Amino acid sequence: MSDFFFMALGGMFAGLLGSVLGLGGGVLIIPMLTLVFGVPMREAIGASLVCVIATSSGAASLYVKKRLCDIRLGMTLELATTLGAIAGGIVAGMMRPQILSILFSALLIYTAVTMFKKKDEVDNTDNLNYTEGSYKTTHLPLGMGASFFAGNVSGLLGVGGGIVKVPVMYLLMRVPLKTAVATSNFMIGVTACAGAFVYFSRGEVHPLVAGSTMLGVFLGATLGSRLLPKIKIEYLKKAFVFILLYLSFEMLFRGLGFHLLF
Amino acid sequence: MEDKKEKVYSYVGTVLLIGSFCAAGLLILGLGILFFQAHPRDYLAGLVLFSFSNLISSLLKGEPVAIINLGILVMMLTPFLRVVVAGFSFLAERDFRYAAICFGVMVILLFTIVPSFV
């Protein structure tokens, strides 16, 4: 039973850190569950998807009420992300867990690189309030294709996929950054829902693993969004890049059959 | 028109908020009972495969794991519910294009949700 208590604590830490750093919890939850608690890879992905739904729903309800996200654009792209997530979930069921682990390690490196390059654009330069319809989106078909891929990553590896969706909307479709972030967050819940049920129907959403982690994540993310305006995150971000790189090596070696630390 | 447009946002926001707090409440209840149980069973052993009839009968017996399962399901269904709510709000606004898109997403989701329950 104490395992689950620590899973909830770990989830809380992941939720807190994730919301402060603007990451979905998935990037942290899967390494935590597999490396620390020895949960099988696919069960960790299932649990992580449930956690992703929880963080997204909490954050999205705020964004939606503040009219920060574009529901129409989000819904349209969700046609592609849900299909992608289902495909990803099915493919994950056919893959060896080791391969998933190696792919996840690549995703962690990508996340680390993105974090290293990213400045705090969202908080500083993009303070204009955009409302739906005040900008024109471009490249919708290409955006849909990229969204399918984002959904795929989400369903295959158990993350929200915001790291793919935000650049797609911002750089490709010319959506204002703040709106892109909020809309991505809004979409993540539905995308993860599609993927989560694929794992659920295979019996890979373990009630206690998923339940305790999700409760922790939910509490942590709620706490984090309150703390967010009060803390300086520049140094935290730099430090976090190293943590991500470390986790990436650990997941890679685990996939190849070695154990580094745990 | 402007007034109605506001409603989609506020309905969807409310669904998300209620869903996640209900789920968290159920999880606290279920995990709480489990934590204070005198003789907890070893739940980590083996996959606990879900079946809907099983869930209802164990819920009626007040089994904590069933309560946790229900909490997880509520959380998982919350995004689905918000697609449904958005679809009907668009329909009420006579915004048929986006209503159709919402129902499209709904159908895709049903393809994964329904097999989980049968």
Coordinates of C-alpha atoms in Angstrom, one line a residue:
Chain A
M1 CA 0.0 0.0 0.0
S2 CA 2.9 2.3 0.7
D3 CA 3.9 2.1 -2.9
F4 CA 0.7 3.8 -3.9
F5 CA 1.2 6.5 -1.3
F6 CA 4.6 7.3 -2.8
M7 CA 3.2 7.1 -6.3
A8 CA 0.7 9.8 -5.3
L9 CA 3.5 11.9 -3.8
G10 CA 5.5 11.4 -7.0
G11 CA 2.5 12.3 -9.1
M12 CA 2.0 15.5 -7.0
F13 CA 5.7 16.4 -7.6
A14 CA 5.3 15.8 -11.4
G15 CA 2.0 17.8 -11.5
L16 CA 3.6 20.7 -9.6
L17 CA 6.7 20.8 -11.7
G18 CA 4.8 20.2 -14.9
S19 CA 2.4 23.0 -14.4
V20 CA 5.2 25.4 -13.3
L21 CA 7.4 24.5 -16.3
G22 CA 4.6 24.3 -18.7
L23 CA 5.1 20.7 -19.5
G24 CA 2.4 18.0 -19.4
G25 CA 3.1 15.6 -16.5
G26 CA 3.6 12.6 -18.9
V27 CA 7.2 13.3 -19.6
L28 CA 7.9 12.9 -15.8
I29 CA 5.3 10.4 -14.9
I30 CA 6.4 7.6 -17.2
P31 CA 10.0 7.6 -16.1
M32 CA 8.9 7.8 -12.5
L33 CA 6.5 4.8 -12.8
T34 CA 8.8 2.6 -14.8
L35 CA 12.2 3.5 -13.4
V36 CA 11.3 4.0 -9.7
F37 CA 8.3 1.7 -9.2
G38 CA 9.0 -0.9 -11.8
V39 CA 5.5 -0.5 -13.5
P40 CA 5.5 -2.2 -16.9
M41 CA 5.8 0.3 -19.8
R42 CA 2.3 0.0 -21.2
E43 CA 0.7 0.3 -17.8
A44 CA 2.8 3.4 -17.2
I45 CA 1.6 4.9 -20.4
G46 CA -2.1 4.0 -19.6
A47 CA -1.7 5.7 -16.2
S48 CA 0.0 8.7 -17.7
L49 CA -2.7 9.2 -20.2
V50 CA -5.3 9.4 -17.4
C51 CA -3.0 11.9 -15.6
V52 CA -2.7 13.9 -18.8
I53 CA -6.5 14.1 -19.0
A54 CA -6.7 15.3 -15.4
T55 CA -4.1 18.1 -15.8
S56 CA -5.6 19.2 -19.1
S57 CA -9.1 19.3 -17.7
G58 CA -8.1 21.3 -14.7
A59 CA -6.1 23.8 -16.8
A60 CA -8.5 23.9 -19.7
S61 CA -11.4 24.8 -17.6
L62 CA -9.5 27.9 -16.6
Y63 CA -8.4 28.8 -20.1
V64 CA -11.9 28.2 -21.5
K65 CA -13.5 30.4 -18.9
K66 CA -11.0 33.1 -19.7
R67 CA -11.7 32.7 -23.4
L68 CA -8.0 32.1 -24.1
C69 CA -8.5 29.1 -26.3
D70 CA -10.1 28.8 -29.6
I71 CA -12.7 26.0 -29.2
R72 CA -13.6 26.0 -32.9
L73 CA -10.0 25.5 -34.1
G74 CA -9.4 23.0 -31.3
M75 CA -12.4 20.9 -32.2
T76 CA -11.4 20.8 -35.9
L77 CA -7.9 19.7 -35.1
E78 CA -9.2 17.1 -32.7
L79 CA -10.7 15.2 -35.6
A80 CA -7.1 14.4 -36.5
T81 CA -5.5 14.1 -33.1
T82 CA -8.1 11.6 -31.9
L83 CA -7.6 9.4 -34.9
G84 CA -3.8 9.7 -34.5
A85 CA -4.1 8.8 -30.8
I86 CA -6.2 5.7 -31.5
A87 CA -3.7 4.5 -34.1
G88 CA -0.8 5.2 -31.7
G89 CA -2.5 3.3 -28.9
I90 CA -3.1 0.3 -31.1
V91 CA 0.4 0.3 -32.5
A92 CA 1.8 0.5 -28.9
G93 CA -0.1 -2.7 -28.1
M94 CA 1.8 -4.5 -30.8
M95 CA 5.3 -3.1 -30.0
R96 CA 7.8 -4.6 -27.6
P97 CA 7.9 -2.5 -24.4
Q98 CA 11.7 -2.0 -24.9
I99 CA 11.0 -0.3 -28.2
L100 CA 8.5 2.0 -26.5
S101 CA 11.1 2.8 -23.9
I102 CA 13.7 3.7 -26.6
L103 CA 11.2 5.9 -28.5
F104 CA 10.3 7.6 -25.2
S105 CA 13.9 8.4 -24.6
A106 CA 14.0 10.2 -28.0
L107 CA 11.0 12.2 -27.0
L108 CA 12.7 13.2 -23.8
I109 CA 15.7 14.5 -25.7
Y110 CA 13.4 16.5 -28.1
T111 CA 11.6 17.9 -25.0
A112 CA 15.0 18.9 -23.4
V113 CA 16.2 20.6 -26.6
T114 CA 12.9 22.5 -26.9
M115 CA 13.1 23.6 -23.3
F116 CA 16.7 24.7 -23.7
K117 CA 15.9 26.9 -26.7
K118 CA 12.6 28.3 -25.5
K119 CA 12.4 31.7 -23.9
D120 CA 9.5 32.9 -21.8
E121 CA 7.7 34.2 -24.9
V122 CA 4.3 33.2 -23.5
D123 CA 4.6 35.2 -20.4
N124 CA 6.3 38.3 -21.7
T125 CA 5.9 39.2 -25.3
D126 CA 2.5 37.9 -26.1
N127 CA 0.3 39.8 -23.7
L128 CA -2.2 41.0 -26.2
N129 CA -5.6 39.5 -25.8
Y130 CA -6.8 37.7 -28.9
T131 CA -10.3 36.6 -29.3
E132 CA -11.6 34.0 -31.6
G133 CA -11.9 35.3 -35.1
S134 CA -9.4 38.2 -34.7
Y135 CA -6.7 36.3 -36.5
K136 CA -6.8 34.1 -39.6
T137 CA -5.4 30.6 -39.5
T138 CA -3.5 29.3 -42.5
H139 CA -2.4 25.9 -43.8
L140 CA -5.3 23.9 -42.3
P141 CA -4.8 20.7 -44.2
L142 CA -1.1 20.6 -43.3
G143 CA -2.1 21.5 -39.7
M144 CA -4.5 18.5 -39.7
G145 CA -1.7 16.2 -40.9
A146 CA 0.6 17.4 -38.2
S147 CA -2.1 17.1 -35.6
F148 CA -2.6 13.4 -36.6
F149 CA 1.1 13.0 -35.9
A150 CA 0.8 14.8 -32.5
G151 CA -2.1 12.5 -31.6
N152 CA 0.0 9.6 -32.6
V153 CA 2.8 10.5 -30.3
S154 CA 0.3 11.0 -27.5
G155 CA -1.3 7.6 -28.0
L156 CA 2.0 5.8 -28.5
L157 CA 4.0 7.2 -25.6
G158 CA 1.4 8.5 -23.2
V159 CA 2.1 12.2 -23.3
G160 CA -0.2 15.1 -24.1
G161 CA 1.6 16.0 -27.2
G162 CA 1.5 19.8 -26.6
I163 CA 5.2 19.9 -27.6
V164 CA 4.1 19.1 -31.1
K165 CA 0.8 20.9 -31.2
V166 CA 1.9 24.3 -30.0
P167 CA 4.6 24.8 -32.7
V168 CA 2.2 23.4 -35.4
M169 CA -0.4 26.0 -34.5
Y170 CA 2.0 28.9 -33.8
L171 CA 4.6 28.5 -36.6
L172 CA 2.6 26.7 -39.3
M173 CA -1.0 28.0 -38.8
R174 CA -0.1 31.5 -37.6
V175 CA -2.2 31.2 -34.4
P176 CA -1.1 33.7 -31.7
L177 CA 1.2 31.9 -29.2
K178 CA -0.9 32.4 -26.2
T179 CA -4.0 31.1 -28.0
A180 CA -1.9 28.2 -29.4
V181 CA -0.8 27.2 -25.9
A182 CA -4.3 27.4 -24.5
T183 CA -5.9 25.6 -27.4
S184 CA -3.3 22.9 -27.3
N185 CA -4.1 22.3 -23.6
F186 CA -7.7 22.2 -24.4
M187 CA -7.2 19.6 -27.1
I188 CA -4.9 17.4 -25.0
G189 CA -7.7 16.1 -22.8
V190 CA -9.7 14.8 -25.8
T191 CA -6.6 13.4 -27.5
A192 CA -5.5 11.6 -24.4
C193 CA -9.1 10.3 -23.8
A194 CA -9.0 8.6 -27.2
G195 CA -5.7 7.0 -26.4
A196 CA -6.5 6.1 -22.8
F197 CA -9.5 4.0 -23.8
V198 CA -7.4 1.9 -26.1
Y199 CA -5.2 1.1 -23.1
F200 CA -8.2 0.7 -20.8
S201 CA -9.8 -1.9 -23.1
R202 CA -6.6 -3.9 -22.9
G203 CA -6.7 -3.7 -19.1
E204 CA -3.6 -1.6 -19.0
V205 CA -5.1 1.2 -16.8
H206 CA -4.3 -0.3 -13.4
P207 CA -6.8 1.2 -10.9
L208 CA -4.4 1.8 -8.1
V209 CA -1.4 2.9 -10.1
A210 CA -3.4 5.2 -12.3
G211 CA -5.7 6.3 -9.5
S212 CA -3.1 7.3 -7.0
T213 CA -0.8 8.9 -9.5
M214 CA -3.7 10.9 -11.0
L215 CA -4.9 12.1 -7.7
G216 CA -1.3 13.4 -6.9
V217 CA -1.0 15.0 -10.3
F218 CA -4.3 16.7 -9.9
L219 CA -3.4 18.1 -6.5
G220 CA 0.1 19.1 -7.7
A221 CA -1.1 20.8 -10.9
T222 CA -3.8 22.8 -8.9
L223 CA -1.2 23.9 -6.4
G224 CA 1.3 24.7 -9.2
S225 CA -1.1 27.0 -11.1
R226 CA -1.6 29.0 -7.9
L227 CA 2.2 29.2 -7.2
L228 CA 3.1 30.0 -10.8
P229 CA 3.0 33.8 -10.7
K230 CA 5.2 33.8 -7.5
I231 CA 8.3 31.8 -8.5
K232 CA 11.3 32.4 -10.8
I233 CA 11.6 29.6 -13.2
E234 CA 14.7 30.4 -15.3
Y235 CA 17.2 28.4 -13.3
L236 CA 14.7 25.7 -12.7
K237 CA 14.3 25.3 -16.4
K238 CA 18.0 25.1 -17.0
A239 CA 18.4 22.5 -14.3
F240 CA 15.4 20.6 -15.7
V241 CA 17.1 20.2 -19.1
F242 CA 19.7 18.1 -17.4
I243 CA 17.1 16.0 -15.5
L244 CA 15.4 15.3 -18.8
L245 CA 18.6 14.3 -20.5
Y246 CA 19.4 12.0 -17.6
L247 CA 16.0 10.4 -17.7
S248 CA 16.4 10.0 -21.5
F249 CA 19.6 8.0 -21.1
E250 CA 18.0 5.9 -18.3
M251 CA 15.0 5.1 -20.5
L252 CA 17.3 4.3 -23.4
F253 CA 19.5 1.9 -21.4
R254 CA 16.4 0.4 -19.9
G255 CA 15.1 -0.2 -23.4
L256 CA 18.4 -1.8 -24.4
G257 CA 18.3 -4.0 -21.3
F258 CA 20.8 -2.3 -19.0
H259 CA 20.1 -0.7 -15.7
L260 CA 22.1 2.4 -14.8
L261 CA 21.0 3.5 -11.4
F262 CA 17.8 1.8 -10.2
Chain B
M1 CA -25.3 36.0 -31.3
E2 CA -22.4 37.2 -29.1
D3 CA -24.3 36.3 -26.0
K4 CA -24.9 32.7 -27.2
K5 CA -21.3 32.4 -28.2
E6 CA -20.3 33.0 -24.6
K7 CA -22.4 30.0 -23.6
V8 CA -20.3 27.4 -25.4
Y9 CA -17.3 28.5 -23.4
S10 CA -19.0 28.6 -20.1
Y11 CA -20.8 25.3 -20.5
V12 CA -17.6 23.5 -21.6
G13 CA -15.6 25.1 -18.8
T14 CA -18.2 24.0 -16.3
V15 CA -18.2 20.4 -17.6
L16 CA -14.4 20.2 -17.3
L17 CA -14.4 21.6 -13.8
I18 CA -17.2 19.4 -12.4
G19 CA -15.8 16.3 -14.0
S20 CA -12.3 16.7 -12.7
F21 CA -13.5 17.5 -9.1
C22 CA -15.9 14.6 -9.1
A23 CA -13.2 12.3 -10.2
A24 CA -10.7 13.6 -7.6
G25 CA -13.4 13.2 -4.9
L26 CA -14.0 9.6 -5.8
L27 CA -10.3 8.9 -5.8
I28 CA -9.8 10.4 -2.4
L29 CA -12.7 8.4 -1.1
G30 CA -11.5 5.1 -2.6
L31 CA -7.9 5.5 -1.8
G32 CA -8.8 6.8 1.7
I33 CA -10.8 3.7 2.4
L34 CA -8.1 1.4 1.1
F35 CA -5.4 3.2 3.1
F36 CA -7.2 2.8 6.4
Q37 CA -8.3 -0.8 5.7
A38 CA -7.2 -3.2 8.4
H39 CA -6.2 -6.0 6.0
P40 CA -5.4 -4.6 2.6
R41 CA -5.0 -7.1 -0.2
D42 CA -2.1 -7.2 -2.5
Y43 CA -3.5 -5.2 -5.4
L44 CA -0.4 -4.8 -7.4
A45 CA -0.3 -8.5 -8.4
G46 CA -1.8 -9.0 -11.8
L47 CA -3.8 -6.9 -14.1
V48 CA -7.3 -6.0 -12.9
L49 CA -9.3 -6.3 -16.0
F50 CA -12.3 -4.1 -16.2
S51 CA -15.8 -5.2 -16.8
F52 CA -18.8 -3.0 -16.5
S53 CA -21.2 -5.4 -14.7
N54 CA -18.3 -6.2 -12.4
L55 CA -17.9 -2.6 -11.6
I56 CA -21.6 -2.1 -10.7
S57 CA -21.8 -5.1 -8.4
S58 CA -18.5 -4.2 -6.6
L59 CA -19.7 -0.6 -6.3
L60 CA -22.8 -1.8 -4.6
K61 CA -20.6 -3.7 -2.1
G62 CA -18.7 -0.5 -1.5
E63 CA -15.4 -2.0 -2.6
P64 CA -12.7 0.8 -2.6
V65 CA -11.1 -0.4 -5.8
A66 CA -14.4 -0.1 -7.6
I67 CA -14.8 3.4 -6.3
I68 CA -11.3 4.2 -7.6
N69 CA -12.1 2.6 -11.0
L70 CA -15.3 4.8 -11.2
G71 CA -13.2 7.9 -10.4
I72 CA -10.8 7.0 -13.2
L73 CA -13.7 6.4 -15.6
V74 CA -15.3 9.7 -14.7
M75 CA -12.0 11.5 -15.4
M76 CA -11.6 9.6 -18.7
L77 CA -15.2 10.4 -19.8
T78 CA -15.0 14.1 -18.9
P79 CA -13.3 15.1 -22.2
F80 CA -15.9 13.1 -24.1
L81 CA -18.7 14.8 -22.3
R82 CA -17.3 18.2 -23.1
V83 CA -17.3 17.3 -26.8
V84 CA -21.0 16.3 -26.5
V85 CA -21.8 19.5 -24.7
A86 CA -19.9 21.7 -27.2
G87 CA -21.7 19.9 -30.0
F88 CA -25.1 20.6 -28.7
S89 CA -24.2 24.2 -27.8
F90 CA -23.1 24.8 -31.4
L91 CA -26.3 23.2 -32.5
A92 CA -28.3 25.6 -30.4
E93 CA -26.3 28.5 -31.9
R94 CA -27.2 27.1 -35.3
D95 CA -23.5 26.8 -36.1
F96 CA -24.0 23.6 -38.0
R97 CA -20.5 23.4 -39.4
Y98 CA -18.9 23.2 -35.9
A99 CA -21.7 21.1 -34.5
A100 CA -20.9 18.5 -37.3
I101 CA -17.2 18.7 -36.4
C102 CA -18.0 18.0 -32.7
F103 CA -20.2 15.1 -33.6
G104 CA -17.4 13.8 -35.8
V105 CA -15.0 13.8 -32.9
M106 CA -17.7 12.2 -30.8
V107 CA -18.1 9.3 -33.2
I108 CA -14.3 8.8 -33.3
L109 CA -14.2 8.7 -29.5
L110 CA -17.2 6.3 -29.3
F111 CA -15.1 3.9 -31.4
T112 CA -12.7 3.5 -28.6
I113 CA -15.0 4.0 -25.7
V114 CA -17.7 1.5 -26.6
P115 CA -15.4 -1.6 -27.0
S116 CA -14.2 -0.9 -23.4
F117 CA -17.6 -1.5 -22.0
V118 CA -18.6 -4.7 -23.8

